[in-house]
mmCIF file of C-alpha atoms in Angstrom:
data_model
loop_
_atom_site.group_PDB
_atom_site.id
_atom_site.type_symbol
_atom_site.label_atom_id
_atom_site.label_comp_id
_atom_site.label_asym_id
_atom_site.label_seq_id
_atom_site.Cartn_x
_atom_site.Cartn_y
_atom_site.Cartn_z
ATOM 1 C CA UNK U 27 11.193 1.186 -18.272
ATOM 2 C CA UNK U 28 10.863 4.306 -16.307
ATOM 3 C CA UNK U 29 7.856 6.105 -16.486
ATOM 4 C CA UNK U 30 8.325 10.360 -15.732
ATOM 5 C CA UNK U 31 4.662 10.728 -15.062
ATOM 6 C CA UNK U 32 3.213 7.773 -13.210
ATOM 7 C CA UNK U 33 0.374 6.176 -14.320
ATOM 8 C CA UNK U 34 -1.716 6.834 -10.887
ATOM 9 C CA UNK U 35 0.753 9.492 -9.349
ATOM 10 C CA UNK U 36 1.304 9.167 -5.875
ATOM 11 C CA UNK U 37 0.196 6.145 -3.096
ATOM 12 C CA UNK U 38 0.076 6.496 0.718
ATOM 13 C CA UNK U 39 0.704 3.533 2.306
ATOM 14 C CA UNK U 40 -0.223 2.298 5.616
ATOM 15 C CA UNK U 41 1.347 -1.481 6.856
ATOM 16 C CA UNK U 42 2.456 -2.302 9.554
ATOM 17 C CA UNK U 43 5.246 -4.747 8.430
ATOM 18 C CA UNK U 44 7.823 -3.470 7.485
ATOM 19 C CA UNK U 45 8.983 -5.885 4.510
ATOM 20 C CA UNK U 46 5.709 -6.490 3.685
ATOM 21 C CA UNK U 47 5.831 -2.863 3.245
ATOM 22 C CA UNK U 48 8.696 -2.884 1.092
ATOM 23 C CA UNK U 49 8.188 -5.264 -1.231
ATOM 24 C CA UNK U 50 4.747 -3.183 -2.046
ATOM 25 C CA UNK U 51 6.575 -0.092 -1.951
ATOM 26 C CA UNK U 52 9.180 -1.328 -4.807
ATOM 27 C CA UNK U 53 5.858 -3.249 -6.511
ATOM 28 C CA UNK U 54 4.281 0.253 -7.190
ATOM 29 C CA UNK U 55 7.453 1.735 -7.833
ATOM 30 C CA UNK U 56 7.731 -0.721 -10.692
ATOM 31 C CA UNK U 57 4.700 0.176 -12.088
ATOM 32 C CA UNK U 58 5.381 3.649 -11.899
ATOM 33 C CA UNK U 59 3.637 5.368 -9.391
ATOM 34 C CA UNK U 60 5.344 7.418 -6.426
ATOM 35 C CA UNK U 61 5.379 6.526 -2.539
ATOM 36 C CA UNK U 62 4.023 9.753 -1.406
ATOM 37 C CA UNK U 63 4.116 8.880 2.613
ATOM 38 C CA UNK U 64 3.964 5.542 4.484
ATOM 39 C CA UNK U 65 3.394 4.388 7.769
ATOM 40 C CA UNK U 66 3.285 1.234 10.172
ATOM 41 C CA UNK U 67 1.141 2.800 12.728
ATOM 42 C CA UNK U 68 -2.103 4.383 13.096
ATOM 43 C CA UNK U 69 -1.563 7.801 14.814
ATOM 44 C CA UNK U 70 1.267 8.188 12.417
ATOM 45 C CA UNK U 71 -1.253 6.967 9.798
ATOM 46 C CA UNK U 72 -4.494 9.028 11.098
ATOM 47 C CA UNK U 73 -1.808 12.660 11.313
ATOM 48 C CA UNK U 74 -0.246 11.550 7.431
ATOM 49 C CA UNK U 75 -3.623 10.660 6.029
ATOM 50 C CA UNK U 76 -4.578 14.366 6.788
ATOM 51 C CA UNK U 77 -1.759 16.066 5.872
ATOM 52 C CA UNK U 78 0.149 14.071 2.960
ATOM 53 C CA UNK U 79 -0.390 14.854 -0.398
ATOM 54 C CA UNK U 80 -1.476 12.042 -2.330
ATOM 55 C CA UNK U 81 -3.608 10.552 -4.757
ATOM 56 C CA UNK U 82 -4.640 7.144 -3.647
ATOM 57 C CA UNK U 83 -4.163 4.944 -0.473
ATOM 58 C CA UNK U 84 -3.404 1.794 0.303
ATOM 59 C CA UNK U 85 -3.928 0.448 3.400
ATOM 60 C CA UNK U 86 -3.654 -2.686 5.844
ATOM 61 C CA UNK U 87 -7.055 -2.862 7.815
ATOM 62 C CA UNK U 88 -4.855 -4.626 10.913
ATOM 63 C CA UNK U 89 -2.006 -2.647 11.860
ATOM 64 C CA UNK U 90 -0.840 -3.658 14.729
ATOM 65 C CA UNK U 91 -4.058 -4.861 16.489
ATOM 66 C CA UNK U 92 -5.949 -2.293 16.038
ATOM 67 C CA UNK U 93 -8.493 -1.951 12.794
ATOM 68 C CA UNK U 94 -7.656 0.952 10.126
ATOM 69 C CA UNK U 95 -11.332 2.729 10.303
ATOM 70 C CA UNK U 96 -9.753 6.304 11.736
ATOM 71 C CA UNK U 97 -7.342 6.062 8.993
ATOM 72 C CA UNK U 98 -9.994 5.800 6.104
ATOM 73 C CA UNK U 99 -12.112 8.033 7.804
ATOM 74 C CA UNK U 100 -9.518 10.553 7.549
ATOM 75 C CA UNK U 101 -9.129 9.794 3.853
ATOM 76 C CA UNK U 102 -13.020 9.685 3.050
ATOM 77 C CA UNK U 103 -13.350 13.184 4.213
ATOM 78 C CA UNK U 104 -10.536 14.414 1.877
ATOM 79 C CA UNK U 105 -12.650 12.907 -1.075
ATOM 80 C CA UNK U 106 -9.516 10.761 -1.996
ATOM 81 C CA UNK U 107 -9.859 7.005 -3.158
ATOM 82 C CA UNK U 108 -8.352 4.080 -1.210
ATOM 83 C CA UNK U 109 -7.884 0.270 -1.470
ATOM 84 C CA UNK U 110 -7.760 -1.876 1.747
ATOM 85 C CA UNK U 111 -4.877 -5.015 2.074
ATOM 86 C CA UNK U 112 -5.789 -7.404 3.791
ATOM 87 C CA UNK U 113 -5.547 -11.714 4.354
ATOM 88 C CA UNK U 114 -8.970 -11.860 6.437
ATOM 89 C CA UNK U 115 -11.192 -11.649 3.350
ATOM 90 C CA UNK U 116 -14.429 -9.130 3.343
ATOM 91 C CA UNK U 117 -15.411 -9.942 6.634
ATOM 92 C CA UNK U 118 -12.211 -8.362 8.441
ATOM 93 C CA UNK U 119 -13.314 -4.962 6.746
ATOM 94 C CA UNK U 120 -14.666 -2.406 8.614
ATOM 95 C CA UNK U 121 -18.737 -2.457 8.067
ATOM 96 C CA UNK U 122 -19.435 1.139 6.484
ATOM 97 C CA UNK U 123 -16.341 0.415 4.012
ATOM 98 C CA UNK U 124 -16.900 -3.016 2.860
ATOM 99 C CA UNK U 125 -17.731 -1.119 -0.601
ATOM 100 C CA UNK U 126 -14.127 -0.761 -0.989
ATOM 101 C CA UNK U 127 -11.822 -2.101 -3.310
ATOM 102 C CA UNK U 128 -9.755 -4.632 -1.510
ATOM 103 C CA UNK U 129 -6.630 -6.704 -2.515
ATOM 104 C CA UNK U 130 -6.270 -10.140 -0.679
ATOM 105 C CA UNK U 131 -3.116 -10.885 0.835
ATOM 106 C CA UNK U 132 -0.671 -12.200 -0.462
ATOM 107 C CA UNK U 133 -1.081 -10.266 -3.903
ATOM 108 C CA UNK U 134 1.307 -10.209 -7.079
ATOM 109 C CA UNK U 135 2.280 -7.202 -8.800
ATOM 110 C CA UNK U 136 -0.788 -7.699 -11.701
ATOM 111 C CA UNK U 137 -3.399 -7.840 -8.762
ATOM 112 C CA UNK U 138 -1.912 -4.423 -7.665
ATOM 113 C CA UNK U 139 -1.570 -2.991 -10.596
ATOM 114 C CA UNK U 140 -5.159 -4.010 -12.371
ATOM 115 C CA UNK U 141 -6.968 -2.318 -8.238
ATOM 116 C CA UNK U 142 -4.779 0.512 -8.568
ATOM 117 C CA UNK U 143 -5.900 1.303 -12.082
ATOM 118 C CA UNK U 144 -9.241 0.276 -11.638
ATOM 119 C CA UNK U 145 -9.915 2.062 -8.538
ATOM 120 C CA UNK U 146 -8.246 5.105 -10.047
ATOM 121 C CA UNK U 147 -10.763 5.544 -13.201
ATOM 122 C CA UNK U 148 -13.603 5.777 -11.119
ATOM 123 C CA UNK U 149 -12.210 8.669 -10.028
ATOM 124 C CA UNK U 150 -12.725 12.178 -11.167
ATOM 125 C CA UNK U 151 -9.869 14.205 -11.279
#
């Protein structure tokens, strides 16, 4: 079933694996929403997250090393909403967004889709 407006529209999405990656781009794909940009570093993330159009993010909080804060900061000041991945639990969030939502890794497709959605409807649009 192919959906010609997506439920959420459009996800930015920051890993730094590249299947990893993959398999979440086809997961939201699947559930109908868009890839609107990706990346699997952060100055590629930090220059997309300012210029991509997009209406939610999801992002690894370890790419390569080095934590994701410039990346959310980025997408904080643009007012848009984003979900963190990651498989270090609360405490590998960055401190002034541990209010985020977060998806654990590894996640199935129902985890995704029931953060995307919630995540989504507290937001205004």
């Amino acid at each position: 079933m192919t959906a010609t407006n997506p439920p959420g529209g459009s996800v930015f999405l920051v890993e730094d694996e590249v299947m990893i990656r993959m398999m979440v781009a086809d997961m939201l794909e699947e559930l109908g929403y868009s890839v609107a940009a990706e990346a699997g570093e952060i100055n590629e993330a930090i220059k997309l997250a300012g210029s991509a159009k997009f209406d939610i993010a999801i992002l690894d909080v370890n790419v390569n090393g080095k934590v994701i804060s410039p990346v959310a900061e980025v997408i904080a000041s643009r007012n848009r909403p984003f979900i963190f991945a990651t498989g270090y639990g609360a405490q590998g969030l960055p401190e002034e967004f541990r209010d985020r939502p977060t998806l654990q890794k590894p996640f199935q497709m129902e985890t995704l889709a029931q953060v995307l959605s919630t995540t989504l409807k507290g937001v205004a649009v």
